Every structure is written in C-alpha cells, then in structure tokens.
Short mmCIF file of C-alpha atoms in Angstrom, two decimals:
data_model
loop_
_atom_site.label_atom_id
_atom_site.label_comp_id
_atom_site.label_asym_id
_atom_site.label_seq_id
_atom_site.Cartn_x
_atom_site.Cartn_y
_atom_site.Cartn_z
CA PHE Z 243 119.54 -35.20 -84.06
CA TYR Z 244 119.08 -36.57 -87.57
CA LYS Z 245 115.66 -38.06 -86.67
CA VAL Z 246 114.53 -34.76 -85.17
CA GLN Z 247 115.56 -32.93 -88.35
CA VAL Z 248 113.55 -35.38 -90.44
CA CYS Z 249 110.52 -34.82 -88.22
CA VAL Z 250 110.89 -31.06 -88.48
CA GLN Z 251 111.16 -31.24 -92.27
CA ALA Z 252 108.11 -33.52 -92.45
CA HIS Z 253 106.19 -31.08 -90.28
CA GLN Z 254 107.13 -28.18 -92.53
CA LEU Z 255 106.26 -30.00 -95.76
CA LEU Z 256 103.05 -31.77 -94.68
CA GLY Z 257 101.85 -29.58 -91.84
CA CYS Z 258 101.96 -32.55 -89.49
CA SER Z 259 101.96 -32.40 -85.73
CA ARG Z 260 105.03 -30.88 -84.18
CA PRO Z 261 107.79 -33.32 -83.21
CA GLU Z 262 107.87 -31.99 -79.65
CA MET Z 263 104.54 -33.72 -79.04
CA THR Z 264 106.08 -37.13 -79.56
CA SER Z 265 108.06 -36.80 -76.35
CA ARG Z 266 104.82 -36.52 -74.37
CA CYS Z 267 103.82 -40.10 -75.20
CA THR Z 268 106.11 -41.66 -72.63
CA ALA Z 269 105.94 -38.85 -70.10
CA ASP Z 270 102.15 -38.76 -70.05
CA ASN Z 271 101.64 -42.52 -70.32
CA ASP Z 272 98.35 -43.27 -68.58
CA PRO Z 273 97.76 -46.93 -67.62
CA ILE Z 274 93.98 -46.51 -67.48
CA GLY Z 275 93.87 -44.76 -70.83
CA ALA Z 276 96.10 -47.41 -72.38
CA VAL Z 277 94.02 -50.30 -71.01
CA MET Z 278 90.73 -48.75 -72.12
CA GLY Z 279 92.21 -47.98 -75.52
CA TRP Z 280 93.19 -51.61 -76.11
CA ALA Z 281 89.82 -52.77 -74.73
CA GLY Z 282 88.09 -50.48 -77.21
CA CYS Z 283 90.39 -51.79 -79.91
CA LEU Z 284 89.37 -55.39 -79.17
CA ALA Z 285 85.67 -54.49 -79.03
CA ALA Z 286 85.94 -52.65 -82.34
CA TRP Z 287 87.69 -55.59 -84.01
CA LEU Z 288 84.89 -57.90 -82.89
CA LEU Z 289 82.31 -55.52 -84.33
CA PHE Z 290 84.24 -55.32 -87.60
CA LEU Z 291 83.95 -59.12 -87.82
CA VAL Z 292 80.15 -59.19 -87.44
CA PRO Z 293 79.49 -59.22 -91.22
CA VAL Z 294 81.57 -62.39 -91.75
CA ASP Z 295 78.47 -64.50 -91.11
CA VAL Z 296 76.64 -62.58 -93.83
CA MET Z 297 79.48 -63.12 -96.27
CA VAL Z 298 79.27 -66.86 -95.66
CA LYS Z 299 75.55 -66.83 -96.44
CA VAL Z 300 76.11 -64.73 -99.58
CA ARG Z 301 78.77 -67.16 -100.76
CA ARG Z 302 76.46 -70.13 -100.26
CA ALA Z 303 73.65 -68.40 -102.15
CA GLY Z 304 76.01 -67.23 -104.90
CA THR Z 305 74.35 -63.81 -105.01
CA VAL Z 306 73.93 -60.72 -102.85
CA GLY Z 307 70.27 -60.30 -103.76
CA ASP Z 308 68.99 -56.95 -102.43
CA PHE Z 309 71.96 -56.49 -100.13
CA SER Z 310 73.33 -52.93 -100.05
CA PRO Z 311 77.06 -52.14 -99.93
CA ILE Z 312 76.48 -48.62 -98.59
CA PRO Z 313 77.09 -49.49 -94.89
CA TYR Z 314 80.46 -51.00 -95.81
CA LEU Z 315 81.42 -48.10 -98.05
CA ALA Z 316 80.60 -45.61 -95.30
CA SER Z 317 82.53 -47.65 -92.76
CA LEU Z 318 85.47 -47.90 -95.15
CA ALA Z 319 85.61 -44.12 -95.50
CA GLY Z 320 85.50 -43.58 -91.74
CA SER Z 321 88.11 -46.22 -90.96
CA ALA Z 322 90.49 -44.94 -93.63
CA LEU Z 323 90.31 -41.34 -92.39
CA TRP Z 324 90.78 -42.39 -88.76
CA THR Z 325 93.81 -44.42 -89.81
CA ILE Z 326 95.44 -41.39 -91.45
CA TYR Z 327 94.49 -39.20 -88.48
CA ALA Z 328 96.16 -41.62 -86.04
CA LEU Z 329 99.46 -41.91 -87.92
CA PRO Z 330 102.38 -40.88 -85.65
CA MET Z 331 103.48 -38.13 -88.04
CA VAL Z 332 99.96 -36.64 -88.01
CA THR Z 333 98.70 -37.16 -84.46
CA PRO Z 334 101.27 -38.73 -82.10
CA CYS Z 335 100.35 -41.13 -79.28
CA LYS Z 336 97.32 -42.67 -81.00
CA THR Z 337 98.52 -46.27 -81.26
CA GLN Z 338 95.19 -47.87 -80.28
CA PRO Z 339 93.05 -45.89 -82.76
CA LEU Z 340 95.64 -46.58 -85.46
CA ALA Z 341 95.62 -50.33 -84.85
CA THR Z 342 91.83 -50.40 -84.67
CA ASN Z 343 91.12 -48.56 -87.87
CA ALA Z 344 93.97 -50.03 -89.91
CA VAL Z 345 92.41 -53.46 -89.36
CA GLY Z 346 88.95 -52.00 -89.94
CA THR Z 347 89.99 -50.46 -93.26
CA VAL Z 348 91.34 -53.78 -94.53
CA LEU Z 349 88.21 -55.68 -93.43
CA GLU Z 350 85.74 -53.16 -94.83
CA LEU Z 351 87.56 -53.04 -98.16
CA SER Z 352 87.52 -56.84 -98.21
CA TYR Z 353 83.76 -56.86 -97.64
CA VAL Z 354 83.17 -54.40 -100.47
CA LEU Z 355 85.35 -56.42 -102.86
CA PHE Z 356 83.56 -59.60 -101.78
CA PHE Z 357 80.24 -57.93 -102.49
CA LEU Z 358 81.54 -56.80 -105.88
CA HIS Z 359 82.46 -60.39 -106.75
CA TYR Z 360 78.90 -61.60 -106.15
CA ALA Z 361 77.09 -58.45 -107.33
CA GLY Z 362 76.37 -59.74 -110.84
CA LYS Z 363 74.63 -57.07 -112.93
CA ARG Z 364 75.00 -54.56 -110.10
CA GLY Z 365 78.79 -54.76 -110.30
CA ARG Z 366 79.18 -51.62 -112.39
CA CYS Z 367 77.10 -49.57 -109.94
CA VAL Z 368 79.07 -50.88 -106.95
CA THR Z 369 82.35 -50.13 -108.72
CA LEU Z 370 81.20 -46.54 -109.27
CA GLN Z 371 80.20 -46.20 -105.61
CA LEU Z 372 83.57 -47.56 -104.48
CA ALA Z 373 85.38 -45.16 -106.82
CA ILE Z 374 83.42 -42.22 -105.40
CA VAL Z 375 84.28 -43.24 -101.83
CA LEU Z 376 87.99 -43.66 -102.63
CA LEU Z 377 88.10 -40.32 -104.45
CA THR Z 378 86.37 -38.64 -101.50
CA ILE Z 379 88.93 -40.10 -99.08
CA ALA Z 380 91.79 -39.00 -101.34
CA GLY Z 381 90.26 -35.54 -101.66
CA ILE Z 382 89.95 -35.03 -97.91
CA ILE Z 383 93.48 -36.27 -97.28
CA SER Z 384 94.89 -34.07 -100.06
CA PHE Z 385 93.06 -31.04 -98.71
CA ALA Z 386 94.30 -31.73 -95.17
CA PHE Z 387 97.98 -32.00 -96.15
CA LEU Z 388 98.24 -29.68 -99.14
CA ALA Z 389 95.65 -26.94 -98.74
CA ALA Z 390 94.84 -26.68 -95.03
CA PRO Z 391 98.40 -25.70 -93.91
CA ARG Z 392 98.21 -22.68 -96.22
CA LEU Z 393 94.77 -21.51 -95.08
CA PRO Z 394 94.24 -18.93 -92.29
CA ILE Z 395 92.58 -21.40 -89.92
CA ARG Z 396 93.46 -22.06 -86.31
CA PRO Z 397 94.34 -25.57 -85.17
CA PHE Z 398 91.75 -27.16 -82.91
CA PRO Z 399 91.72 -27.76 -80.04
CA ALA Z 400 94.06 -25.12 -78.61
CA GLU Z 401 97.05 -26.95 -77.12
CA THR Z 402 100.68 -26.25 -76.32
CA PRO Z 403 102.36 -27.19 -78.55
CA PRO Z 404 99.42 -26.87 -81.01
CA LEU Z 405 98.10 -29.61 -83.24
CA SER Z 406 98.67 -29.16 -86.94
CA LYS Z 407 96.02 -27.89 -89.33
CA ALA Z 408 96.11 -31.25 -91.11
CA THR Z 409 95.25 -32.97 -87.83
CA THR Z 410 92.38 -30.53 -87.33
CA VAL Z 411 90.87 -31.19 -90.77
CA LEU Z 412 91.24 -34.96 -90.51
CA GLY Z 413 89.88 -34.95 -86.97
CA PHE Z 414 86.75 -33.03 -87.92
CA ALA Z 415 86.15 -35.18 -91.03
CA SER Z 416 86.64 -38.46 -89.14
CA SER Z 417 84.51 -37.34 -86.22
CA PHE Z 418 81.71 -36.20 -88.54
CA LEU Z 419 81.60 -39.57 -90.32
CA ASN Z 420 81.71 -41.36 -86.99
CA ILE Z 421 78.73 -39.36 -85.73
CA LEU Z 422 76.76 -40.27 -88.86
CA MET Z 423 77.52 -43.95 -88.28
CA TYR Z 424 76.46 -43.79 -84.64
CA ALA Z 425 73.29 -41.85 -85.61
CA SER Z 426 72.17 -44.64 -87.94
CA PRO Z 427 70.19 -46.37 -85.13
CA LEU Z 428 67.74 -43.47 -85.24
CA SER Z 429 66.00 -45.16 -88.17
CA ILE Z 430 65.83 -48.37 -86.14
CA MET Z 431 64.24 -46.57 -83.19
CA ALA Z 432 61.46 -45.29 -85.44
CA VAL Z 433 60.85 -48.82 -86.73
CA VAL Z 434 60.74 -50.23 -83.17
CA ILE Z 435 58.16 -47.64 -82.13
CA ARG Z 436 56.07 -48.14 -85.27
CA THR Z 437 56.09 -51.96 -85.19
CA ARG Z 438 56.22 -52.26 -81.38
CA SER Z 439 58.85 -54.93 -81.94
CA VAL Z 440 62.58 -55.14 -81.19
CA ARG Z 441 63.11 -57.63 -84.01
CA TYR Z 442 65.25 -55.16 -85.95
CA MET Z 443 67.22 -53.96 -82.89
CA PRO Z 444 69.17 -56.94 -81.50
CA LEU Z 445 70.18 -56.46 -77.89
CA SER Z 446 73.58 -58.13 -78.30
CA LEU Z 447 74.62 -55.70 -81.05
CA THR Z 448 73.36 -52.70 -79.08
CA LEU Z 449 75.31 -53.75 -75.98
CA ALA Z 450 78.45 -54.45 -78.01
CA VAL Z 451 78.36 -51.02 -79.64
CA GLY Z 452 77.67 -49.40 -76.27
CA CYS Z 453 80.64 -51.22 -74.69
CA CYS Z 454 82.88 -50.12 -77.54
CA SER Z 455 81.73 -46.50 -77.21
CA ALA Z 456 82.29 -46.57 -73.44
CA CYS Z 457 85.87 -47.80 -73.83
CA TRP Z 458 86.72 -45.13 -76.38
CA THR Z 459 85.02 -42.44 -74.31
CA VAL Z 460 87.23 -43.22 -71.31
CA PHE Z 461 90.27 -43.42 -73.57
CA ALA Z 462 89.47 -40.04 -75.13
CA LEU Z 463 89.02 -38.42 -71.72
CA HIS Z 464 92.42 -39.70 -70.57
CA VAL Z 465 94.31 -38.68 -73.71
CA GLN Z 466 92.25 -35.48 -74.07
CA ASP Z 467 91.20 -36.08 -77.67
CA ASP Z 468 87.99 -34.18 -78.45
CA PHE Z 469 87.68 -35.71 -81.92
CA ILE Z 470 87.44 -39.20 -80.45
CA LEU Z 471 85.39 -38.09 -77.44
CA LEU Z 472 82.42 -36.42 -79.17
CA PRO Z 473 81.23 -39.24 -81.47
CA ASN Z 474 81.63 -41.85 -78.75
CA LEU Z 475 79.70 -39.79 -76.21
CA LEU Z 476 76.89 -39.57 -78.75
CA GLY Z 477 77.25 -43.31 -79.34
CA LEU Z 478 76.67 -43.90 -75.61
CA LEU Z 479 73.62 -41.63 -75.71
CA PHE Z 480 72.09 -43.45 -78.68
CA CYS Z 481 72.84 -46.78 -76.99
CA ALA Z 482 71.06 -45.67 -73.81
CA VAL Z 483 67.98 -44.62 -75.80
CA GLN Z 484 67.97 -47.99 -77.59
CA LEU Z 485 68.12 -49.84 -74.27
CA VAL Z 486 65.16 -47.82 -72.99
CA LEU Z 487 63.19 -48.72 -76.11
CA TYR Z 488 64.20 -52.34 -75.74
CA GLY Z 489 62.92 -52.34 -72.17
CA CYS Z 490 59.61 -50.89 -73.34
CA TYR Z 491 58.98 -53.22 -76.28
CA PHE Z 492 60.86 -56.50 -75.77
CA ARG Z 493 57.74 -58.17 -74.33
CA ALA Z 494 55.34 -56.64 -76.82
CA PRO Z 495 53.71 -59.09 -79.28
CA ARG Z 496 55.20 -58.97 -82.77
CA GLU Z 497 52.02 -58.03 -84.57
CA HIS Z 498 53.41 -55.54 -87.04
CA THR Z 499 56.65 -56.74 -88.58
CA LEU Z 500 58.05 -55.37 -91.79
CA PRO Z 501 58.76 -57.45 -94.87
CA PHE Z 502 62.47 -57.93 -95.50
CA SER Z 503 62.40 -55.56 -98.46
CA GLN Z 504 61.36 -52.75 -96.08
CA ALA Z 505 63.65 -53.70 -93.23
CA PRO Z 506 66.05 -51.02 -91.97
CA LEU Z 507 69.74 -51.04 -92.74
CA ILE Z 508 70.89 -52.22 -89.33
CA LEU Z 509 70.81 -55.95 -88.73
CA PRO Z 510 73.50 -58.30 -87.45
CA ALA Z 511 73.10 -60.78 -90.26
CA ALA Z 512 71.26 -61.51 -93.47
CA GLU Z 513 68.10 -63.54 -93.71
CA GLU Z 514 67.20 -65.47 -96.82
CA SER Z 515 63.87 -65.13 -98.57
CA ASN Z 516 62.47 -67.51 -101.19
CA THR Z 517 64.27 -66.09 -104.18
CA SER Z 518 66.96 -63.71 -102.90
CA ILE Z 519 68.85 -62.52 -99.88
CA ASN Z 520 67.06 -59.45 -98.56
CA GLN Z 521 69.22 -58.25 -95.76
CA SER Z 522 70.89 -55.36 -94.06
CA LEU Z 523 74.04 -54.98 -92.06
CA PRO Z 524 74.96 -53.00 -88.95
CA THR Z 525 76.00 -49.46 -89.71
CA GLN Z 526 76.69 -48.94 -86.05
CA ASP Z 527 80.36 -48.70 -86.65
CA ALA Z 528 83.18 -49.37 -84.37
CA HIS Z 529 85.23 -46.34 -85.47
CA VAL Z 530 86.77 -44.44 -82.96
CA ASP Z 531 87.06 -43.63 -83.43
CA SER Z 532 87.62 -44.85 -83.67
#
C-alpha cells in the first residue's frame, strides 16, 4: 500500500504514467516481444561501439583533424531523451529501451569528452556545442515534467489507462530525433548516385542498422509503442533503399570519388590523410529507440 501511495504521489507531482499500468508488465508479458527487444538491445550496443576504432586512430594521431563531433552530440541527445522516456516512473515496461539507451548515453558522452580532449584549438567550440545539447535536453525534460501536465493537451496515443502528458512529450521528442538520425543516409544516397560508387555506404553498416531497426520494429508492434515503431519503420525503409542502391552500384567502377574533405558524415571509421584525420562517423543511430 505504501509503494502504491508513493507511485500515486509521483504521478501527481511529475505527471508520470499511472501506477495501474505497472501491473500490466507481468500480465501482458510477451516472449516474442521480450526476445526481440533484447536482440535489438544487443544490436544497438554493437552499433554504439562502432566509433571505438576511430577513437583509437585519433589517439594515435594525437589530434581529431577535421573530425566533427556533431554526430555524437546528436546521438547523445537522442539516447538521453529515450532513457528518460523509458524510466519505469515515466513509461512502464520499457526495460529493453532503457538498458539500450542508458548505455548509449554513457558511450556517446564518453566519445564527446574524448573528442574534446584531442580537439586542441577547437575545444572551446566543442564545449559550447556540448553545452547547447545538454541545455536542450534539460529544457525538453523540464517542459515534459513541469509544463506539459498543466497544458490542455491530450495524451497520445489514446490508451486505457492513458499515458501521461510527460510521456507524450518525451515520446514525440525522442521519436523526432530518432527519425532525423535514420534520415541521415539520405545524403549518402545522393553521393552514391553522383559518384556511382558505394565507397561511402558500407554494406556491413547498412545491414547492421537494418537488423537493429527490424528488431525494434517487432518489439514496438508487440508492446504497442507508436513512438518506437515509427522511427524504426522509417529506418527499415531507408535501409531497403540503400540496399537497392548498393545492388545497382556495387560493381560500378570507382571513377568519381570525393576527396576526404568532401566526404559525407556517415562512415564506419576514420581514414588518415597526409596531414590530418579527415573522417566522418555513422549518424545512423541505434536509438530506439531506441
């Protein structure tokens, strides 16, 4: 009884999901959804670890060169918001998304701090960018818990019992960022068509992202979470288009390749030039979504 009272008070103060929803976790336990959720979690963790190879190269070179921290900052924002969204007091029964994005938040923050250490003269600019991202995250979370419950908005989607307004705001914000991350390959597709080369669209990364999206799509269908479902459905669509392009151009001669300074922002690892490291990292994020 005491725990229920605490949950009720937390719901009233923070606008969190109603405590009655917690009881549905065990009753509606879906083996398929659980398995696909943990499979998506594992796939996402592996994708989060892709930049480690780049960090090793940066450390050896002692500089980041022309490397951009923006993909990591964007991924940090998405992972942090998904983590808050998946907290039991906000959206019950989201253990897999919580585990995925909690690890992702720590890794992405580590990458940004690592970049900051080797940024040299660009350190002040990177610090400002990180501050902006952290303030944006704090602003969205504050709005979701403090302002949204007092606004005349309807929780989405319509459920019985309904989700809280805080869950609705965090879900929309997280899903929007996730869609932007999955849409990043659009720039790569244009480069592939223009250069008639798949050099900047590695098949292994495309398949890994597609596998991750597929797992989270099945998970979202089983737990009926529209916020997780939409970005991962789009992720599958973008992956399918990339595979079609790969099939069209993987045998084409590499006559028109771009210099590293003009390379798109989606590559699995950095490549070193004569004087600096001109590289880009995958913005195809593993958020559930992550």
